[in-house]
mmCIF file of C-alpha atoms in Angstrom:
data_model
loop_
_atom_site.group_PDB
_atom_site.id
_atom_site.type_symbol
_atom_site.label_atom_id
_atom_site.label_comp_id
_atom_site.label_asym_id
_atom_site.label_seq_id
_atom_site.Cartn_x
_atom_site.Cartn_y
_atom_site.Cartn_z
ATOM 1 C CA UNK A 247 111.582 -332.661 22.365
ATOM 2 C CA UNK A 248 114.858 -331.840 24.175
ATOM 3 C CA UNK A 249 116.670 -332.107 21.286
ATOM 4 C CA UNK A 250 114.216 -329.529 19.182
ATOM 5 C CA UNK A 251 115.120 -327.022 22.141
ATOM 6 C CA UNK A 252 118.964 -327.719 21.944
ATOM 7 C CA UNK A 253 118.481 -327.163 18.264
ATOM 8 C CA UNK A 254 116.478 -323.771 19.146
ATOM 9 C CA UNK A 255 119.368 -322.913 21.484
ATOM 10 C CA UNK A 256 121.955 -323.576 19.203
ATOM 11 C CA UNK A 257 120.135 -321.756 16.315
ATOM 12 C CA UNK A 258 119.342 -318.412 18.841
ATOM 13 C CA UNK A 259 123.580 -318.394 20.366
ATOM 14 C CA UNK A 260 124.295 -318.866 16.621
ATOM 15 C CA UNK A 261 122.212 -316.064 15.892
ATOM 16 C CA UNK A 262 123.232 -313.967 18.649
ATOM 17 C CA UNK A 263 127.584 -315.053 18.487
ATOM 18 C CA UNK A 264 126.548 -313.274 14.092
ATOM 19 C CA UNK A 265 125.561 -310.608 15.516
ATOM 20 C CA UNK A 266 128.111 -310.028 17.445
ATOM 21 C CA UNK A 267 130.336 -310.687 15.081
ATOM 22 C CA UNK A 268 129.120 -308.373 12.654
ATOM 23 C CA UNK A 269 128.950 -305.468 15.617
ATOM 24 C CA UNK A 270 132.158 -306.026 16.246
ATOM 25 C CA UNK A 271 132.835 -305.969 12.531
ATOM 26 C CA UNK A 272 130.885 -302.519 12.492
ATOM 27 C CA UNK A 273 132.673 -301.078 15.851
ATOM 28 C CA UNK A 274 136.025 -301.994 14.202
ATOM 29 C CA UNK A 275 134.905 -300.094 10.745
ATOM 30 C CA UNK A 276 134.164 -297.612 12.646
ATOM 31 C CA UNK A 277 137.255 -297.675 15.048
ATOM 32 C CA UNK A 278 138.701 -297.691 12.059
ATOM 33 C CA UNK A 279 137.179 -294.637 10.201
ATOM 34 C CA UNK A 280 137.626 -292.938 13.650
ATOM 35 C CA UNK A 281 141.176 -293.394 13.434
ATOM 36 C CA UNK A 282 141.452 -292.381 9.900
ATOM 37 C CA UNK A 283 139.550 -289.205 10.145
ATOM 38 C CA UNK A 284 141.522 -288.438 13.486
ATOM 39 C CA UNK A 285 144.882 -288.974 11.394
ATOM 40 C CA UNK A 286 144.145 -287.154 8.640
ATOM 41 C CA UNK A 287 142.492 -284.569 10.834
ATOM 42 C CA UNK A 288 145.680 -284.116 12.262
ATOM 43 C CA UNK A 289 147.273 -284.075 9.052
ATOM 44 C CA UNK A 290 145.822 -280.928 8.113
ATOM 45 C CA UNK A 291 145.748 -279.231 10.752
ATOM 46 C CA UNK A 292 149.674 -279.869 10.746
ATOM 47 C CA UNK A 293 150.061 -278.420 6.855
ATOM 48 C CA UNK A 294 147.521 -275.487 8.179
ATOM 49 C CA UNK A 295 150.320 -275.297 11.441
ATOM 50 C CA UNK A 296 152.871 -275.529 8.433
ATOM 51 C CA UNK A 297 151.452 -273.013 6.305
ATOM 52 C CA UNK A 298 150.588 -270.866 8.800
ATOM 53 C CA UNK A 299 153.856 -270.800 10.268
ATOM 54 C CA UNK A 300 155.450 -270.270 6.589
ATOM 55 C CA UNK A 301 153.200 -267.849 5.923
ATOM 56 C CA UNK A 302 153.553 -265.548 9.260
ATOM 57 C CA UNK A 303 157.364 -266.249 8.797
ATOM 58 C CA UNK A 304 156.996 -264.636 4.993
ATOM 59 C CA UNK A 305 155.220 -261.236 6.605
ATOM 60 C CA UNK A 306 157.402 -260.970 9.178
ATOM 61 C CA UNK A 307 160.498 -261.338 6.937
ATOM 62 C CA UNK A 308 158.524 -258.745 4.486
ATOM 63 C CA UNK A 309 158.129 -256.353 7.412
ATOM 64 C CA UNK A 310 161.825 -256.517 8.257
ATOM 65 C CA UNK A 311 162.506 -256.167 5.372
ATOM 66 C CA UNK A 312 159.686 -253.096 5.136
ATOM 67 C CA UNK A 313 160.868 -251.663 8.001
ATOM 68 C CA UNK A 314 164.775 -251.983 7.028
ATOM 69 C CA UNK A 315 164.009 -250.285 4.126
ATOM 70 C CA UNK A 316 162.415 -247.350 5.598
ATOM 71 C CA UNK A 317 164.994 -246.943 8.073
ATOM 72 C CA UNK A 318 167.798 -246.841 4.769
ATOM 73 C CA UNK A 319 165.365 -244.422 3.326
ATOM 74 C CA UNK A 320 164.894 -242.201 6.042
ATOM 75 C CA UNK A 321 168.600 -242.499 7.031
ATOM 76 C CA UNK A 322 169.228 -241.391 2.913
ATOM 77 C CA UNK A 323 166.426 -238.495 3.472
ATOM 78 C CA UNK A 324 168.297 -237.450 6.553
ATOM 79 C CA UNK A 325 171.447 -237.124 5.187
ATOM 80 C CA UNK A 326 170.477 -235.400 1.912
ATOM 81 C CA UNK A 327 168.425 -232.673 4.463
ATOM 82 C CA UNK A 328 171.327 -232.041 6.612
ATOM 83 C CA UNK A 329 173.714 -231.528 2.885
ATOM 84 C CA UNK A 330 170.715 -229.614 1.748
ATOM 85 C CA UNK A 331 170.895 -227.368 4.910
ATOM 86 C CA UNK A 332 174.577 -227.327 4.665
ATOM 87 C CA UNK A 333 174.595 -226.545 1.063
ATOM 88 C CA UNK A 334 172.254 -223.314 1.801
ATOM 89 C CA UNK A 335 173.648 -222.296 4.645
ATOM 90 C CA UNK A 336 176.816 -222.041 2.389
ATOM 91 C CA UNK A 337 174.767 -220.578 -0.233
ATOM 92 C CA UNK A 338 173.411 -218.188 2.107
ATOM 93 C CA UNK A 339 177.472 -217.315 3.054
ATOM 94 C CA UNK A 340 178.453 -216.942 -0.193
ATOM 95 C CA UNK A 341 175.445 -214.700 -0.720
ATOM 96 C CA UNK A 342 175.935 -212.128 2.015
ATOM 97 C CA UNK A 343 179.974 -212.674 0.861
ATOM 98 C CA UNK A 344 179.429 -211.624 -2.604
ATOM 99 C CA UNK A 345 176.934 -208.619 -1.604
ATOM 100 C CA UNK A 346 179.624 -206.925 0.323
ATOM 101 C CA UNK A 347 182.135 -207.831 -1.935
ATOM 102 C CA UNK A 348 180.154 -206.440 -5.409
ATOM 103 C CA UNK A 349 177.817 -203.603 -4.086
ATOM 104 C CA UNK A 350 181.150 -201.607 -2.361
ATOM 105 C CA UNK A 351 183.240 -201.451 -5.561
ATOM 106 C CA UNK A 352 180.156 -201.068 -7.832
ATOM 107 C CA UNK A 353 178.891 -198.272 -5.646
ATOM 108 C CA UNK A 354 182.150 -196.542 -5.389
ATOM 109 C CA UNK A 355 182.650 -196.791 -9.654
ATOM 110 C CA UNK A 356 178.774 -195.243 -9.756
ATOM 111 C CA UNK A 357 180.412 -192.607 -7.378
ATOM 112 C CA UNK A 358 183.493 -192.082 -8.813
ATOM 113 C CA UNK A 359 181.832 -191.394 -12.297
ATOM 114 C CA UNK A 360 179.109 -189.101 -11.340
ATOM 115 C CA UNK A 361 181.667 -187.086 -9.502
ATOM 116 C CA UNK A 362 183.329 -186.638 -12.442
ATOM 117 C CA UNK A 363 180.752 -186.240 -14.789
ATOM 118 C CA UNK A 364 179.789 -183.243 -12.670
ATOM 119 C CA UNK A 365 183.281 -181.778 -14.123
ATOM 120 C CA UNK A 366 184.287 -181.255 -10.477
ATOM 121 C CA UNK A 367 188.303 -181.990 -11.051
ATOM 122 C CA UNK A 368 188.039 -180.241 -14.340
ATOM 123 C CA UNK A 369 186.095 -179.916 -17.523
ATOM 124 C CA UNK A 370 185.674 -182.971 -19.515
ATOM 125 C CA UNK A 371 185.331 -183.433 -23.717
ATOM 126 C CA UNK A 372 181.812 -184.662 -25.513
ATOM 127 C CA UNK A 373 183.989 -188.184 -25.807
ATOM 128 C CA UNK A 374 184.648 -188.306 -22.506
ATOM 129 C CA UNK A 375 181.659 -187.395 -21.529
ATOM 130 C CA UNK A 376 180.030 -190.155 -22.986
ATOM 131 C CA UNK A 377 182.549 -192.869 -22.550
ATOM 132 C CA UNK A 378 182.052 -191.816 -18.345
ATOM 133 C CA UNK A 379 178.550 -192.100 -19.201
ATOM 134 C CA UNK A 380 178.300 -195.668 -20.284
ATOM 135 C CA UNK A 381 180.890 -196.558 -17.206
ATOM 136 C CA UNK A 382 178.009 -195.252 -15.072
ATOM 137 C CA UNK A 383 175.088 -196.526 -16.705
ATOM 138 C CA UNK A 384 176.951 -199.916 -16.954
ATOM 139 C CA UNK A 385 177.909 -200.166 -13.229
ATOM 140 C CA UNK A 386 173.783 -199.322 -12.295
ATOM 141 C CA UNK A 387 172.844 -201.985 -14.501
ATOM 142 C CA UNK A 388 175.553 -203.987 -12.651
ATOM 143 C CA UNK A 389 174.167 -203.510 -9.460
ATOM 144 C CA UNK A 390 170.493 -203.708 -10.407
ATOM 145 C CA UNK A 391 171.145 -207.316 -11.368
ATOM 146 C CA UNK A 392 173.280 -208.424 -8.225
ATOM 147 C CA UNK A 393 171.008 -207.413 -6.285
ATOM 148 C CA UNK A 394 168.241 -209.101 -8.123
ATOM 149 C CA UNK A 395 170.041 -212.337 -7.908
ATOM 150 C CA UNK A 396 170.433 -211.184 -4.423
ATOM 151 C CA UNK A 397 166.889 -210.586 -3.834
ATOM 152 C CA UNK A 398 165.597 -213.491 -5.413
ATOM 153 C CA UNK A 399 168.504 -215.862 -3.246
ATOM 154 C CA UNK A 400 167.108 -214.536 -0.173
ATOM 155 C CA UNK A 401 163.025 -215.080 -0.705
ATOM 156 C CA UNK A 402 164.216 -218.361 -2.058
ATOM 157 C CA UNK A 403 165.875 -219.541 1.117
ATOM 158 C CA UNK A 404 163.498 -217.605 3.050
ATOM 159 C CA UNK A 405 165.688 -215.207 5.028
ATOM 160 C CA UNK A 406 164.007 -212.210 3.608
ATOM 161 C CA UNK A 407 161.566 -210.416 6.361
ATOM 162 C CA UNK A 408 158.791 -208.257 5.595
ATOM 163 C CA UNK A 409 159.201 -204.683 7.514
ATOM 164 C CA UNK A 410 156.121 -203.342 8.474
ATOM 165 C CA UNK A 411 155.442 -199.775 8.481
ATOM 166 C CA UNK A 412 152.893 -197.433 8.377
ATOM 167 C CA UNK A 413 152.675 -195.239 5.059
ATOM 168 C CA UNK A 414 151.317 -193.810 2.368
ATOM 169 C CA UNK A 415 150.838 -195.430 -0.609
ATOM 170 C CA UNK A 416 150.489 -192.389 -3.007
ATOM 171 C CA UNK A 417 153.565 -191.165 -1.727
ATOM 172 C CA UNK A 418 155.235 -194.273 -2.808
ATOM 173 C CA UNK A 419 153.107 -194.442 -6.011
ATOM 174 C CA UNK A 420 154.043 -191.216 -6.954
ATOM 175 C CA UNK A 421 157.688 -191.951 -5.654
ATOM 176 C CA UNK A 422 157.907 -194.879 -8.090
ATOM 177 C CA UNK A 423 156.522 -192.916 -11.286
ATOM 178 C CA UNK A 424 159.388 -189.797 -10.558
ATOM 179 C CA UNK A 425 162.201 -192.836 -10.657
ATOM 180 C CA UNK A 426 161.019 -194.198 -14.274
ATOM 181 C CA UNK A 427 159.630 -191.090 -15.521
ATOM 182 C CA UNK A 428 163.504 -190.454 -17.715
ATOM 183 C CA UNK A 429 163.405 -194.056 -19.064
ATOM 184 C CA UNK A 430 159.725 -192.973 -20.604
ATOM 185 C CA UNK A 431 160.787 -189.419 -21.645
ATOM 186 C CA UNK A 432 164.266 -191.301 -23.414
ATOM 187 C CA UNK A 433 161.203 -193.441 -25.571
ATOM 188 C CA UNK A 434 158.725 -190.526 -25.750
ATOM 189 C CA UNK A 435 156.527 -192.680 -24.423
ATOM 190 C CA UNK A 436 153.225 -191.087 -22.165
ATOM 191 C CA UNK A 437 153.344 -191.894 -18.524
ATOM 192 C CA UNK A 438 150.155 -191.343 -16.991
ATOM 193 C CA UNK A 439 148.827 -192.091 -13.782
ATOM 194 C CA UNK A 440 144.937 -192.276 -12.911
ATOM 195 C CA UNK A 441 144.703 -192.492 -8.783
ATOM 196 C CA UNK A 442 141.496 -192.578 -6.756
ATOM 197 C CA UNK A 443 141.614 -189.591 -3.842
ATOM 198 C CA UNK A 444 141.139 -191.959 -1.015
ATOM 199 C CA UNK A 445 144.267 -194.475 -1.354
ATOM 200 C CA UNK A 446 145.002 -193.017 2.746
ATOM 201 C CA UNK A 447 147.611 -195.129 4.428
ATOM 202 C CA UNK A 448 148.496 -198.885 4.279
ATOM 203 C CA UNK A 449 150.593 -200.946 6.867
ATOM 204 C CA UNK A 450 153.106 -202.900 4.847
ATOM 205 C CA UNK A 451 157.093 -202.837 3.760
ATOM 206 C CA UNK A 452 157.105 -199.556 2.019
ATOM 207 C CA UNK A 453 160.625 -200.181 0.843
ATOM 208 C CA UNK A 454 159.230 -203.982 -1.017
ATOM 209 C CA UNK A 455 156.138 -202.449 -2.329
ATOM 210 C CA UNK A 456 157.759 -199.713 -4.542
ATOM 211 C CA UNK A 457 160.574 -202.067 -5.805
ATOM 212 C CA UNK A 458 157.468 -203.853 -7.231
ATOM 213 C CA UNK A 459 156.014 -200.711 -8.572
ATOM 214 C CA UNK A 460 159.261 -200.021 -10.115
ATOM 215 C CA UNK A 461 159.816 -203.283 -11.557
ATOM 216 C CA UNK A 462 156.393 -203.501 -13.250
ATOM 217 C CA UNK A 463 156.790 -199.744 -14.663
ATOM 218 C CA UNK A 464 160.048 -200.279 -15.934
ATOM 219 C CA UNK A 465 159.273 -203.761 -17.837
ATOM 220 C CA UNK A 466 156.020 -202.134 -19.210
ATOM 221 C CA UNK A 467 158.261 -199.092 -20.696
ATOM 222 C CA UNK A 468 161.318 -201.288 -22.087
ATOM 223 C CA UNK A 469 158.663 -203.503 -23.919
ATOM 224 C CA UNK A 470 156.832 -200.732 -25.175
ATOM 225 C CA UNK A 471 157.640 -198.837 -28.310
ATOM 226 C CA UNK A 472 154.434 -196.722 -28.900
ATOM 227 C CA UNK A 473 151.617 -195.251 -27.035
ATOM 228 C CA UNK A 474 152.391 -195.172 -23.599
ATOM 229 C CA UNK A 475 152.026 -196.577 -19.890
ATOM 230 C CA UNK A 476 149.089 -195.659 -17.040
ATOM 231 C CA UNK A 477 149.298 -196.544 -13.943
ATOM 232 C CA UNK A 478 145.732 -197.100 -12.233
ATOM 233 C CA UNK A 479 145.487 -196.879 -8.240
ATOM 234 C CA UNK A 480 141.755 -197.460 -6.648
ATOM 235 C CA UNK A 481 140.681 -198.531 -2.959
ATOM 236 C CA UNK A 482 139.398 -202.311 -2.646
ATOM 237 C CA UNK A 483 136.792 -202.337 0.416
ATOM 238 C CA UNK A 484 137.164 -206.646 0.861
ATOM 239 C CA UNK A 485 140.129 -208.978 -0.080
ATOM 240 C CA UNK A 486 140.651 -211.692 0.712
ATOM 241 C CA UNK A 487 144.150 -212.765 0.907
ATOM 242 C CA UNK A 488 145.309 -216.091 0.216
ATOM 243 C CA UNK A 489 145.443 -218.705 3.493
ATOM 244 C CA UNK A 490 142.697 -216.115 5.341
ATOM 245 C CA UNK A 491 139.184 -216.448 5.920
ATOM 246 C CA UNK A 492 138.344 -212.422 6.387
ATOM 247 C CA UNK A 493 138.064 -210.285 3.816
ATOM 248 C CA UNK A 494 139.836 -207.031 4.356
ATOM 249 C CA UNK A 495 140.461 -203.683 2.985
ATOM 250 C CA UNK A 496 143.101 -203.764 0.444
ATOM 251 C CA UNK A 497 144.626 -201.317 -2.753
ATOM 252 C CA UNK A 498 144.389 -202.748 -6.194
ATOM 253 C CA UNK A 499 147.305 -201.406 -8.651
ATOM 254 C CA UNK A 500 147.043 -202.081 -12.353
ATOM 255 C CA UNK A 501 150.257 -200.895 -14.938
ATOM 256 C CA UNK A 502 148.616 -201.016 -18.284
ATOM 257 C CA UNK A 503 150.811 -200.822 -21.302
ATOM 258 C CA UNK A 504 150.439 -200.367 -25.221
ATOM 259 C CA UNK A 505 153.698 -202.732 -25.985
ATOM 260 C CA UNK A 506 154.311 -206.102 -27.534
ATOM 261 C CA UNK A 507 152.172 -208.094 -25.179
ATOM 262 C CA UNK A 508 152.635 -211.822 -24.150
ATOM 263 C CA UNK A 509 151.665 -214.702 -25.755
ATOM 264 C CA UNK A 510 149.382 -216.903 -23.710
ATOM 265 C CA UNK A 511 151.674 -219.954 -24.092
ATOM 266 C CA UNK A 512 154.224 -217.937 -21.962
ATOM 267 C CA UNK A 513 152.131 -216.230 -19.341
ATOM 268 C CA UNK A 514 152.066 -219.625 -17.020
ATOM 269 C CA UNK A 515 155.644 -219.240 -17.044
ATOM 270 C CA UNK A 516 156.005 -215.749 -16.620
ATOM 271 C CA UNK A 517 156.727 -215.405 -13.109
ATOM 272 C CA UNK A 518 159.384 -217.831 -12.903
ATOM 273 C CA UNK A 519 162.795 -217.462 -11.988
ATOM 274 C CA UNK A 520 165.092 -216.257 -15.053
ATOM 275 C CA UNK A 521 162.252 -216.424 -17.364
ATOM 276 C CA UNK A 522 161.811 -213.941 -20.310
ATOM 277 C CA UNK A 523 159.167 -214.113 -23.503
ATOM 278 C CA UNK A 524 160.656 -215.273 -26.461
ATOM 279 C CA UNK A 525 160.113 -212.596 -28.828
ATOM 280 C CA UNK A 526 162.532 -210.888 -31.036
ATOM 281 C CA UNK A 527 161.848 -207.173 -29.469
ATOM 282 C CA UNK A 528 162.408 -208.920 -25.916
ATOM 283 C CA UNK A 529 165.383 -210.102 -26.931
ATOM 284 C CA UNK A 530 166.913 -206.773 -27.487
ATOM 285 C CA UNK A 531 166.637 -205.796 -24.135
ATOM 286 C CA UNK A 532 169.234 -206.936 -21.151
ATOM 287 C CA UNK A 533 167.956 -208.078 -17.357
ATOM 288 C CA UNK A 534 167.651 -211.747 -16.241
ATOM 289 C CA UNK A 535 164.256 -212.285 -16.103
ATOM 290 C CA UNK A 536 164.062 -211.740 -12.383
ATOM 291 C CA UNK A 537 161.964 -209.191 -11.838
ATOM 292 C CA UNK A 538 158.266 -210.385 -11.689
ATOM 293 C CA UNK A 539 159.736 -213.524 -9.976
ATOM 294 C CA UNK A 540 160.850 -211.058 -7.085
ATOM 295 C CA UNK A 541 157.398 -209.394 -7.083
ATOM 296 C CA UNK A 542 155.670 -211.678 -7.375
ATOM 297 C CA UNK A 543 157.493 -213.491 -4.052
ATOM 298 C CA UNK A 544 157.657 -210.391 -2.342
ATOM 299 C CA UNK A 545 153.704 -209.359 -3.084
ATOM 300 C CA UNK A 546 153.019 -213.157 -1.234
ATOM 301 C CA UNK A 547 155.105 -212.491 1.819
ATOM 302 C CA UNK A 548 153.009 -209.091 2.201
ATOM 303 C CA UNK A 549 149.849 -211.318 1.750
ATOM 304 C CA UNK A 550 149.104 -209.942 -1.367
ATOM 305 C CA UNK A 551 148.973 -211.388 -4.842
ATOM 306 C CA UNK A 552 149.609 -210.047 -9.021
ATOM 307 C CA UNK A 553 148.308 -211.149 -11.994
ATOM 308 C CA UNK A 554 148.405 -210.505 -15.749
ATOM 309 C CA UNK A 555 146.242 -210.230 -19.007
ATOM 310 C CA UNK A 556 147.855 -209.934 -21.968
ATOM 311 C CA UNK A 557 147.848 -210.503 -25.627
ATOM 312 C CA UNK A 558 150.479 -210.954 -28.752
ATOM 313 C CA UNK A 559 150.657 -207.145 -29.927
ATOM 314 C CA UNK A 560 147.892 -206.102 -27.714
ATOM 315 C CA UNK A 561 149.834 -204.982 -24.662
ATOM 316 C CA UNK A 562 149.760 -205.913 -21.386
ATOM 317 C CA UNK A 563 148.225 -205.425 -17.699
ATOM 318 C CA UNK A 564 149.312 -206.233 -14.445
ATOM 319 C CA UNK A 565 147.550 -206.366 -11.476
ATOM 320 C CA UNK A 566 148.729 -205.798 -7.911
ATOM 321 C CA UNK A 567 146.940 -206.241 -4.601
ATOM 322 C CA UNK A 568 148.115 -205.215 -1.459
ATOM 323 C CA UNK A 569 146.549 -205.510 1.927
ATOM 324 C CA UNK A 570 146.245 -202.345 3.967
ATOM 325 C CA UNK A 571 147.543 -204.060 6.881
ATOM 326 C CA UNK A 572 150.324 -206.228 7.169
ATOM 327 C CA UNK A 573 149.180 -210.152 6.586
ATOM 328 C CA UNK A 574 152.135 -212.559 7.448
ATOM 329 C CA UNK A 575 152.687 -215.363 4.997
ATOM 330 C CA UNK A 576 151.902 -219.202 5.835
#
């Protein structure tokens, strides 16, 4: 009997020292896992730390590098604006320079001829006559294109100022007309104007607004060879100008011509500097090309604006708007 409960003992701490055994087989495994999971844990989040820290390096170096960069460029940008200042400023020198030094001698050969064209020290022969002649007409033409390289220099480098002034526009329209009036009689050509009544008074650089009369008047005579030119003047009751939200009164100009007309692959040039149509007739004729660049400049910093129609053999028609009161540019 005793020895059936020793065996029962035996067989239950047996039992009991297994299972213990294989728990502390488990809790090892386990341990064991732990440990590897913890290590390898801690492996990756030390090539995450890694490639973190690589990567954060790599966008900061990129940002130096970003921001070095920008400085150089800005440094570059700051240099080239201060020699681009420089360079106008000594443009602008050379400009004001050359006006004194061309317009005094021009305007004293223009003086100097008429005088004696007028046969005031003594009578002169045909030849003379017209050898004077072409030293006068010369020396104009001269000073018409200084002082459209002039004129274009200035609105260019924006130094040239609007003067407003109270006056009125027929008087200027009618002004303009009287100047070119002998280059359409020397063609035969018909200069006609057709003005509303009412133009009244407009507020505006008087002096700017006839050069551009004058300009469009005389490029529609020298580019036309039959018919004629009219000159159409009406009242506009609402423009709006370019940059402005109210519409205000304005005068609408239009020089229509009967001459060669433009092609419509050159009209988006046409206002460029130094531009002229490439046509044989256009050709024949001498200027640089400047002046419906300058109008078309000077027509913005009065607020106003000019556009064209044309066609090849059709003639041409400008259009001029002009604010009644003065409108500064943007």
């Amino acid at each position: 009997m005793q020895d059936a409960i020793h065996d029962q003992i035996d067989a239950i701490e047996y039992s009991e020292q297994k299972m213990l055994v294989l728990r502390t087989a488990d809790t090892e495994n386990a341990i064991a896992q732990s440990r590897l999971a913890i290590t390898l844990g801690t492996l990756f989040a030390a090539l995450i730390t890694i490639a973190s820290f690589l990567v954060l390096r790599f966008d900061i170096e990129r940002r130096t590098e970003a921001e070095n960069a920008l400085k150089i460029a800005n440094a570059k940008l700051a240099l080239a604006t201060e020699r681009a200042q420089h360079a106008d400023n000594s443009k602008s020198a050379f400009l004001a320079t050359m006006s004194h030094e061309l317009r005094t001698p021009l305007n004293s050969i223009i003086g100097f001829s008429g005088v004696l064209l007028q046969e005031l020290a003594g009578p002169l022969n045909a030849e003379q006559k017209k050898q004077l002649g072409m030293v006068r007409d010369s020396s104009r033409h001269l000073l018409a294109l200084v002082n459209d390289v002039l004129d274009i220099s200035k609105v260019e480098a924006g130094q040239l100022r609007i003067q407003h002034q109270t006056f009125n526009i027929r008087e200027a329209i009618d002004r303009s007309v009287a100047l070119v009036t002998p280059l359409a009689n020397k063609k035969q050509l018909a200069l006609k104007m057709l003005i509303d009544n009412d133009l009244g008074q407009i507020i505006t650089d008087r002096r700017r607004v006839e050069q551009v009369l004058i300009n469009l008047l005389t490029n529609a005579i020298k580019f036309t060879e039959q018919g004629g030119v009219t000159l159409h003047a009406e009242t506009l009751d609402a423009y709006l100008a370019p940059g402005t939200d109210a519409p205000q009164p304005a005068v609408r100009i239009r020089v229509v011509d009967t001459g060669i007309g433009i092609d419509e692959a050159d009209l988006p040039d046409l206002f460029q500097p130094f531009r002229q149509i490439e046509d044989g007739l256009a050709r024949q004729h001498e200027g640089t090309g400047l002046g419906l660049a300058i109008s078309d400049r000077l027509l913005h910093l009065m607020g106003g604006q000019i556009t064209v129609a044309s066609k090849k053999a059709e003639g041409s028609t400008f259009t001029v708007i002009v604010p009644r009161h003065g409108i500064e540019p943007l």
